[in-house]
Amino acid sequence: MEPFLWLLFSAGGVVSALLVPALLFLFGLALPLGWVTPDYTHLSAVLGHPATRVVLLGLCVLALFHWAHRFRYALYDGLQLKHLDRVINLLCYGGALAGSAAAGLLLLT
Amino acid sequence: MKVEYTPFHPRWHRPRVPVFWWLRRRSYLLFVLRELSSVFVAWFVVFLLLLVNAVAQGPEDYRRFVDWSATPGLLLLNVVALCFILLHAVTWLFTLSPHAMVVRLRGRRLPPAVIGVGDLVAWMLASALVIFLILG
């Protein structure tokens, strides 16, 4: 199990390093501050396209498992909570699973 | 008297480490900040899903989402998140992966600097594609 989780962590690290800076800058900063004003119909067409949806789902799932794995070790080492590993694993991987399910529901239906 | 077998476990020597051990050195602090960047990766997923949902609901919901993301609290959160995401991206693409990835070309291992340059090109292409797709 551990190698598989590590693989998800590392794949999530790569995709979030490549895609999230541009996406977060655009949607989290440039859009609300009015630096860019994308046309709603265009945005709706791009974000509603099945190919975009599948790519975004992949990004969401990998990013969530990246968080789960890294945050787990941050709690283990940073706060020395290794003895709570059951609760932490449930919180982290359970959270990532629930988030992935929610993302799938939202993006593919 | 019955003599029972008692499993004896030697006590390990474990020096006590203070909880905030990572404040002692810059490199330790950077390590913990890198680990914490994952929290903002997760926040980004939530934010992205809310955006996609708002756009799918219609122009009215989209406008409301943009207004909500322009409130000071959310802007501040996203600025902090962007700083952490950049820390993640820079350390991942230029420190970790050049040393962790072993790429062989004609039997020789590519030097880390070459992989770093490859990562930079990939990052720029991916960002350009995202901006091109969204802004059309």
mmCIF file of C-alpha atoms in Angstrom:
data_model
loop_
_atom_site.group_PDB
_atom_site.id
_atom_site.type_symbol
_atom_site.label_atom_id
_atom_site.label_comp_id
_atom_site.label_asym_id
_atom_site.label_seq_id
_atom_site.Cartn_x
_atom_site.Cartn_y
_atom_site.Cartn_z
ATOM 1 C CA MET A 1 0.000 0.000 0.000
ATOM 2 C CA GLU A 2 2.719 2.450 0.950
ATOM 3 C CA PRO A 3 4.463 2.430 -2.491
ATOM 4 C CA PHE A 4 1.098 3.036 -4.171
ATOM 5 C CA LEU A 5 0.329 5.986 -1.867
ATOM 6 C CA TRP A 6 3.812 7.319 -2.458
ATOM 7 C CA LEU A 7 3.229 7.110 -6.213
ATOM 8 C CA LEU A 8 -0.018 9.107 -5.879
ATOM 9 C CA PHE A 9 1.786 11.651 -3.686
ATOM 10 C CA SER A 10 4.525 12.104 -6.217
ATOM 11 C CA ALA A 11 2.225 12.226 -9.267
ATOM 12 C CA GLY A 12 0.088 14.776 -7.411
ATOM 13 C CA GLY A 13 3.199 16.805 -6.626
ATOM 14 C CA VAL A 14 4.108 16.998 -10.307
ATOM 15 C CA VAL A 15 0.664 17.918 -11.658
ATOM 16 C CA SER A 16 0.011 20.472 -8.947
ATOM 17 C CA ALA A 17 3.441 22.055 -9.493
ATOM 18 C CA LEU A 18 2.801 22.321 -13.232
ATOM 19 C CA LEU A 19 -0.851 23.422 -13.291
ATOM 20 C CA VAL A 20 -1.909 24.981 -9.975
ATOM 21 C CA PRO A 21 0.235 28.176 -10.021
ATOM 22 C CA ALA A 22 -1.328 29.400 -13.297
ATOM 23 C CA LEU A 23 -4.856 28.276 -12.346
ATOM 24 C CA LEU A 24 -4.765 29.787 -8.870
ATOM 25 C CA PHE A 25 -3.242 33.035 -10.136
ATOM 26 C CA LEU A 26 -5.959 33.361 -12.778
ATOM 27 C CA PHE A 27 -9.005 32.355 -10.746
ATOM 28 C CA GLY A 28 -7.909 33.383 -7.264
ATOM 29 C CA LEU A 29 -6.293 36.721 -8.047
ATOM 30 C CA ALA A 30 -6.537 37.999 -11.622
ATOM 31 C CA LEU A 31 -10.261 37.298 -12.000
ATOM 32 C CA PRO A 32 -11.569 38.794 -8.716
ATOM 33 C CA LEU A 33 -9.287 41.830 -9.070
ATOM 34 C CA GLY A 34 -10.535 42.440 -12.606
ATOM 35 C CA TRP A 35 -7.123 42.043 -14.269
ATOM 36 C CA VAL A 36 -8.726 39.621 -16.690
ATOM 37 C CA THR A 37 -12.366 39.464 -17.778
ATOM 38 C CA PRO A 38 -12.998 36.206 -19.591
ATOM 39 C CA ASP A 39 -16.244 35.973 -21.497
ATOM 40 C CA TYR A 40 -18.785 33.887 -19.558
ATOM 41 C CA THR A 41 -19.918 31.794 -22.542
ATOM 42 C CA HIS A 42 -16.302 31.008 -23.430
ATOM 43 C CA LEU A 43 -15.429 30.097 -19.826
ATOM 44 C CA SER A 44 -18.548 27.979 -19.527
ATOM 45 C CA ALA A 45 -17.713 26.162 -22.785
ATOM 46 C CA VAL A 46 -14.109 25.470 -21.719
ATOM 47 C CA LEU A 47 -14.955 24.359 -18.168
ATOM 48 C CA GLY A 48 -17.946 22.332 -19.332
ATOM 49 C CA HIS A 49 -16.069 20.431 -22.027
ATOM 50 C CA PRO A 50 -15.807 16.684 -21.251
ATOM 51 C CA ALA A 51 -12.043 16.651 -21.893
ATOM 52 C CA THR A 52 -11.528 19.541 -19.422
ATOM 53 C CA ARG A 53 -13.705 17.741 -16.879
ATOM 54 C CA VAL A 54 -11.636 14.550 -17.110
ATOM 55 C CA VAL A 55 -8.330 16.466 -16.814
ATOM 56 C CA LEU A 56 -9.659 18.466 -13.848
ATOM 57 C CA LEU A 57 -10.852 15.286 -12.133
ATOM 58 C CA GLY A 58 -7.392 13.762 -12.543
ATOM 59 C CA LEU A 59 -5.833 16.929 -11.147
ATOM 60 C CA CYS A 60 -8.238 16.999 -8.176
ATOM 61 C CA VAL A 61 -7.771 13.331 -7.240
ATOM 62 C CA LEU A 62 -3.968 13.414 -7.499
ATOM 63 C CA ALA A 63 -3.738 16.767 -5.696
ATOM 64 C CA LEU A 64 -5.921 15.463 -2.844
ATOM 65 C CA PHE A 65 -3.804 12.327 -2.391
ATOM 66 C CA HIS A 66 -0.700 14.475 -2.555
ATOM 67 C CA TRP A 67 -2.137 16.524 0.311
ATOM 68 C CA ALA A 68 -3.144 13.429 2.269
ATOM 69 C CA HIS A 69 0.301 11.848 2.140
ATOM 70 C CA ARG A 70 2.273 15.004 2.811
ATOM 71 C CA PHE A 71 0.000 16.335 5.537
ATOM 72 C CA ARG A 72 0.111 12.947 7.258
ATOM 73 C CA TYR A 73 3.866 13.184 7.568
ATOM 74 C CA ALA A 74 3.685 16.858 8.533
ATOM 75 C CA LEU A 75 1.538 15.814 11.499
ATOM 76 C CA TYR A 76 3.771 12.834 12.297
ATOM 77 C CA ASP A 77 7.018 14.786 12.286
ATOM 78 C CA GLY A 78 6.121 18.452 12.624
ATOM 79 C CA LEU A 79 3.836 17.995 15.606
ATOM 80 C CA GLN A 80 5.179 14.583 16.729
ATOM 81 C CA LEU A 81 1.806 12.884 16.563
ATOM 82 C CA LYS A 82 3.029 9.518 15.287
ATOM 83 C CA HIS A 83 1.151 7.747 18.095
ATOM 84 C CA LEU A 84 -2.141 9.007 16.625
ATOM 85 C CA ASP A 85 -1.416 7.361 13.279
ATOM 86 C CA ARG A 86 -4.792 5.609 13.006
ATOM 87 C CA VAL A 87 -6.788 8.815 13.416
ATOM 88 C CA ILE A 88 -4.409 10.721 11.146
ATOM 89 C CA ASN A 89 -4.532 8.110 8.383
ATOM 90 C CA LEU A 90 -8.310 8.042 8.540
ATOM 91 C CA LEU A 91 -8.487 11.843 8.407
ATOM 92 C CA CYS A 92 -5.972 12.195 5.563
ATOM 93 C CA TYR A 93 -6.734 9.306 3.214
ATOM 94 C CA GLY A 94 -10.417 9.248 4.150
ATOM 95 C CA GLY A 95 -10.577 12.968 3.406
ATOM 96 C CA ALA A 96 -8.839 12.459 0.071
ATOM 97 C CA LEU A 97 -11.230 9.630 -0.843
ATOM 98 C CA ALA A 98 -14.302 11.657 0.126
ATOM 99 C CA GLY A 99 -12.969 14.694 -1.751
ATOM 100 C CA SER A 100 -12.272 12.578 -4.835
ATOM 101 C CA ALA A 101 -15.789 11.166 -4.748
ATOM 102 C CA ALA A 102 -17.231 14.686 -4.433
ATOM 103 C CA ALA A 103 -15.035 15.883 -7.312
ATOM 104 C CA GLY A 104 -16.158 12.953 -9.469
ATOM 105 C CA LEU A 105 -19.795 13.649 -8.707
ATOM 106 C CA LEU A 106 -19.418 17.342 -9.441
ATOM 107 C CA LEU A 107 -17.286 17.051 -12.563
ATOM 108 C CA LEU A 108 -18.771 14.022 -14.304
ATOM 109 C CA THR A 109 -22.502 14.362 -13.708
ATOM 110 C CA MET B 1 5.982 -19.768 43.509
ATOM 111 C CA LYS B 2 5.281 -19.982 39.865
ATOM 112 C CA VAL B 3 7.896 -18.319 37.742
ATOM 113 C CA GLU B 4 6.390 -16.717 34.734
ATOM 114 C CA TYR B 5 8.052 -15.587 31.614
ATOM 115 C CA THR B 6 7.922 -11.849 31.329
ATOM 116 C CA PRO B 7 8.871 -10.422 27.980
ATOM 117 C CA PHE B 8 11.497 -7.860 28.641
ATOM 118 C CA HIS B 9 11.876 -4.985 26.296
ATOM 119 C CA PRO B 10 14.922 -2.782 26.630
ATOM 120 C CA ARG B 11 14.157 0.910 26.917
ATOM 121 C CA TRP B 12 15.237 2.787 23.878
ATOM 122 C CA HIS B 13 17.246 5.900 24.222
ATOM 123 C CA ARG B 14 15.104 8.603 22.714
ATOM 124 C CA PRO B 15 16.188 12.149 23.342
ATOM 125 C CA ARG B 16 13.163 14.383 23.849
ATOM 126 C CA VAL B 17 12.613 16.774 21.000
ATOM 127 C CA PRO B 18 10.609 19.955 21.558
ATOM 128 C CA VAL B 19 7.408 20.253 19.484
ATOM 129 C CA PHE B 20 8.717 23.319 17.711
ATOM 130 C CA TRP B 21 12.049 21.724 16.794
ATOM 131 C CA TRP B 22 11.642 23.014 13.250
ATOM 132 C CA LEU B 23 11.935 26.661 14.351
ATOM 133 C CA ARG B 24 15.567 26.148 15.239
ATOM 134 C CA ARG B 25 17.018 26.227 11.773
ATOM 135 C CA ARG B 26 16.118 27.864 8.491
ATOM 136 C CA SER B 27 16.389 24.567 6.616
ATOM 137 C CA TYR B 28 14.076 22.839 9.128
ATOM 138 C CA LEU B 29 11.562 25.670 8.859
ATOM 139 C CA LEU B 30 11.662 25.457 5.073
ATOM 140 C CA PHE B 31 11.010 21.729 5.293
ATOM 141 C CA VAL B 32 7.889 22.245 7.398
ATOM 142 C CA LEU B 33 6.679 25.091 5.165
ATOM 143 C CA ARG B 34 7.070 22.795 2.141
ATOM 144 C CA GLU B 35 5.038 20.122 3.914
ATOM 145 C CA LEU B 36 2.381 22.713 4.795
ATOM 146 C CA SER B 37 2.089 23.762 1.141
ATOM 147 C CA SER B 38 0.018 20.592 0.690
ATOM 148 C CA VAL B 39 -2.780 22.161 2.764
ATOM 149 C CA PHE B 40 -3.051 24.922 0.174
ATOM 150 C CA VAL B 41 -2.997 22.369 -2.655
ATOM 151 C CA ALA B 42 -6.084 20.850 -1.004
ATOM 152 C CA TRP B 43 -7.670 24.321 -0.593
ATOM 153 C CA PHE B 44 -7.107 24.927 -4.303
ATOM 154 C CA VAL B 45 -9.076 21.766 -5.141
ATOM 155 C CA VAL B 46 -12.012 23.048 -3.052
ATOM 156 C CA PHE B 47 -11.809 26.489 -4.663
ATOM 157 C CA LEU B 48 -11.610 25.018 -8.190
ATOM 158 C CA LEU B 49 -14.604 22.761 -7.625
ATOM 159 C CA LEU B 50 -16.656 25.693 -6.282
ATOM 160 C CA LEU B 51 -15.723 27.715 -9.375
ATOM 161 C CA VAL B 52 -16.573 24.930 -11.835
ATOM 162 C CA ASN B 53 -19.877 24.401 -10.043
ATOM 163 C CA ALA B 54 -20.718 28.129 -10.111
ATOM 164 C CA VAL B 55 -19.919 28.391 -13.833
ATOM 165 C CA ALA B 56 -22.056 25.321 -14.543
ATOM 166 C CA GLN B 57 -25.017 26.814 -12.606
ATOM 167 C CA GLY B 58 -25.200 29.899 -14.829
ATOM 168 C CA PRO B 59 -23.965 33.501 -15.248
ATOM 169 C CA GLU B 60 -25.737 34.662 -12.066
ATOM 170 C CA ASP B 61 -23.946 32.096 -9.860
ATOM 171 C CA TYR B 62 -20.665 32.793 -11.628
ATOM 172 C CA ARG B 63 -20.952 36.531 -10.874
ATOM 173 C CA ARG B 64 -21.720 35.741 -7.235
ATOM 174 C CA PHE B 65 -18.680 33.462 -7.053
ATOM 175 C CA VAL B 66 -16.390 36.187 -8.473
ATOM 176 C CA ASP B 67 -17.816 38.736 -5.998
ATOM 177 C CA TRP B 68 -17.271 36.275 -3.141
ATOM 178 C CA SER B 69 -13.673 35.612 -4.221
ATOM 179 C CA ALA B 70 -13.063 39.393 -4.303
ATOM 180 C CA THR B 71 -13.816 39.776 -0.570
ATOM 181 C CA PRO B 72 -10.685 40.750 1.438
ATOM 182 C CA GLY B 73 -10.581 37.546 3.482
ATOM 183 C CA LEU B 74 -10.696 35.286 0.468
ATOM 184 C CA LEU B 75 -8.219 37.402 -1.490
ATOM 185 C CA LEU B 76 -5.795 37.216 1.423
ATOM 186 C CA LEU B 77 -6.276 33.446 1.665
ATOM 187 C CA ASN B 78 -5.592 33.047 -2.046
ATOM 188 C CA VAL B 79 -2.497 35.278 -1.933
ATOM 189 C CA VAL B 80 -1.094 33.172 0.920
ATOM 190 C CA ALA B 81 -2.100 30.003 -0.942
ATOM 191 C CA LEU B 82 -0.355 31.214 -4.091
ATOM 192 C CA CYS B 83 2.870 31.870 -2.137
ATOM 193 C CA PHE B 84 2.791 28.324 -0.721
ATOM 194 C CA ILE B 85 1.934 26.829 -4.135
ATOM 195 C CA LEU B 86 4.885 28.664 -5.654
ATOM 196 C CA LEU B 87 7.147 27.366 -2.882
ATOM 197 C CA HIS B 88 5.880 23.876 -3.679
ATOM 198 C CA ALA B 89 6.300 24.272 -7.439
ATOM 199 C CA VAL B 90 9.802 25.776 -7.273
ATOM 200 C CA THR B 91 11.154 23.262 -4.765
ATOM 201 C CA TRP B 92 9.445 20.322 -6.465
ATOM 202 C CA LEU B 93 10.470 21.154 -10.023
ATOM 203 C CA PHE B 94 13.961 22.501 -9.416
ATOM 204 C CA THR B 95 15.234 20.873 -6.225
ATOM 205 C CA LEU B 96 13.451 17.572 -5.775
ATOM 206 C CA SER B 97 12.775 16.168 -9.217
ATOM 207 C CA PRO B 98 16.189 16.937 -10.801
ATOM 208 C CA HIS B 99 17.788 14.843 -8.066
ATOM 209 C CA ALA B 100 15.100 12.213 -7.628
ATOM 210 C CA MET B 101 14.509 11.437 -11.292
ATOM 211 C CA VAL B 102 17.038 9.240 -13.033
ATOM 212 C CA VAL B 103 16.780 9.798 -16.758
ATOM 213 C CA ARG B 104 19.187 7.895 -18.935
ATOM 214 C CA LEU B 105 20.084 8.869 -22.443
ATOM 215 C CA ARG B 106 22.312 6.488 -24.413
ATOM 216 C CA GLY B 107 23.305 4.749 -21.221
ATOM 217 C CA ARG B 108 24.347 7.938 -19.432
ATOM 218 C CA ARG B 109 22.498 9.638 -16.630
ATOM 219 C CA LEU B 110 21.327 13.143 -17.503
ATOM 220 C CA PRO B 111 22.769 15.746 -15.112
ATOM 221 C CA PRO B 112 20.217 17.297 -12.669
ATOM 222 C CA ALA B 113 20.547 20.744 -14.274
ATOM 223 C CA VAL B 114 19.245 19.388 -17.596
ATOM 224 C CA ILE B 115 16.183 17.913 -15.884
ATOM 225 C CA GLY B 116 15.646 21.247 -14.112
ATOM 226 C CA VAL B 117 15.636 23.037 -17.474
ATOM 227 C CA GLY B 118 13.209 20.416 -18.823
ATOM 228 C CA ASP B 119 10.929 21.055 -15.829
ATOM 229 C CA LEU B 120 11.072 24.798 -16.448
ATOM 230 C CA VAL B 121 10.060 24.326 -20.098
ATOM 231 C CA ALA B 122 7.235 21.952 -19.073
ATOM 232 C CA TRP B 123 6.037 24.450 -16.442
ATOM 233 C CA MET B 124 6.014 27.344 -18.912
ATOM 234 C CA LEU B 125 4.205 25.288 -21.565
ATOM 235 C CA ALA B 126 1.583 24.053 -19.079
ATOM 236 C CA SER B 127 0.977 27.582 -17.737
ATOM 237 C CA ALA B 128 0.758 29.028 -21.266
ATOM 238 C CA LEU B 129 -1.752 26.337 -22.221
ATOM 239 C CA VAL B 130 -3.903 27.060 -19.141
ATOM 240 C CA ILE B 131 -3.888 30.810 -19.795
ATOM 241 C CA PHE B 132 -4.573 30.324 -23.505
ATOM 242 C CA LEU B 133 -7.492 27.966 -22.850
ATOM 243 C CA ILE B 134 -9.132 30.147 -20.219
ATOM 244 C CA LEU B 135 -8.636 33.556 -21.757
ATOM 245 C CA GLY B 136 -9.041 32.282 -25.317
#
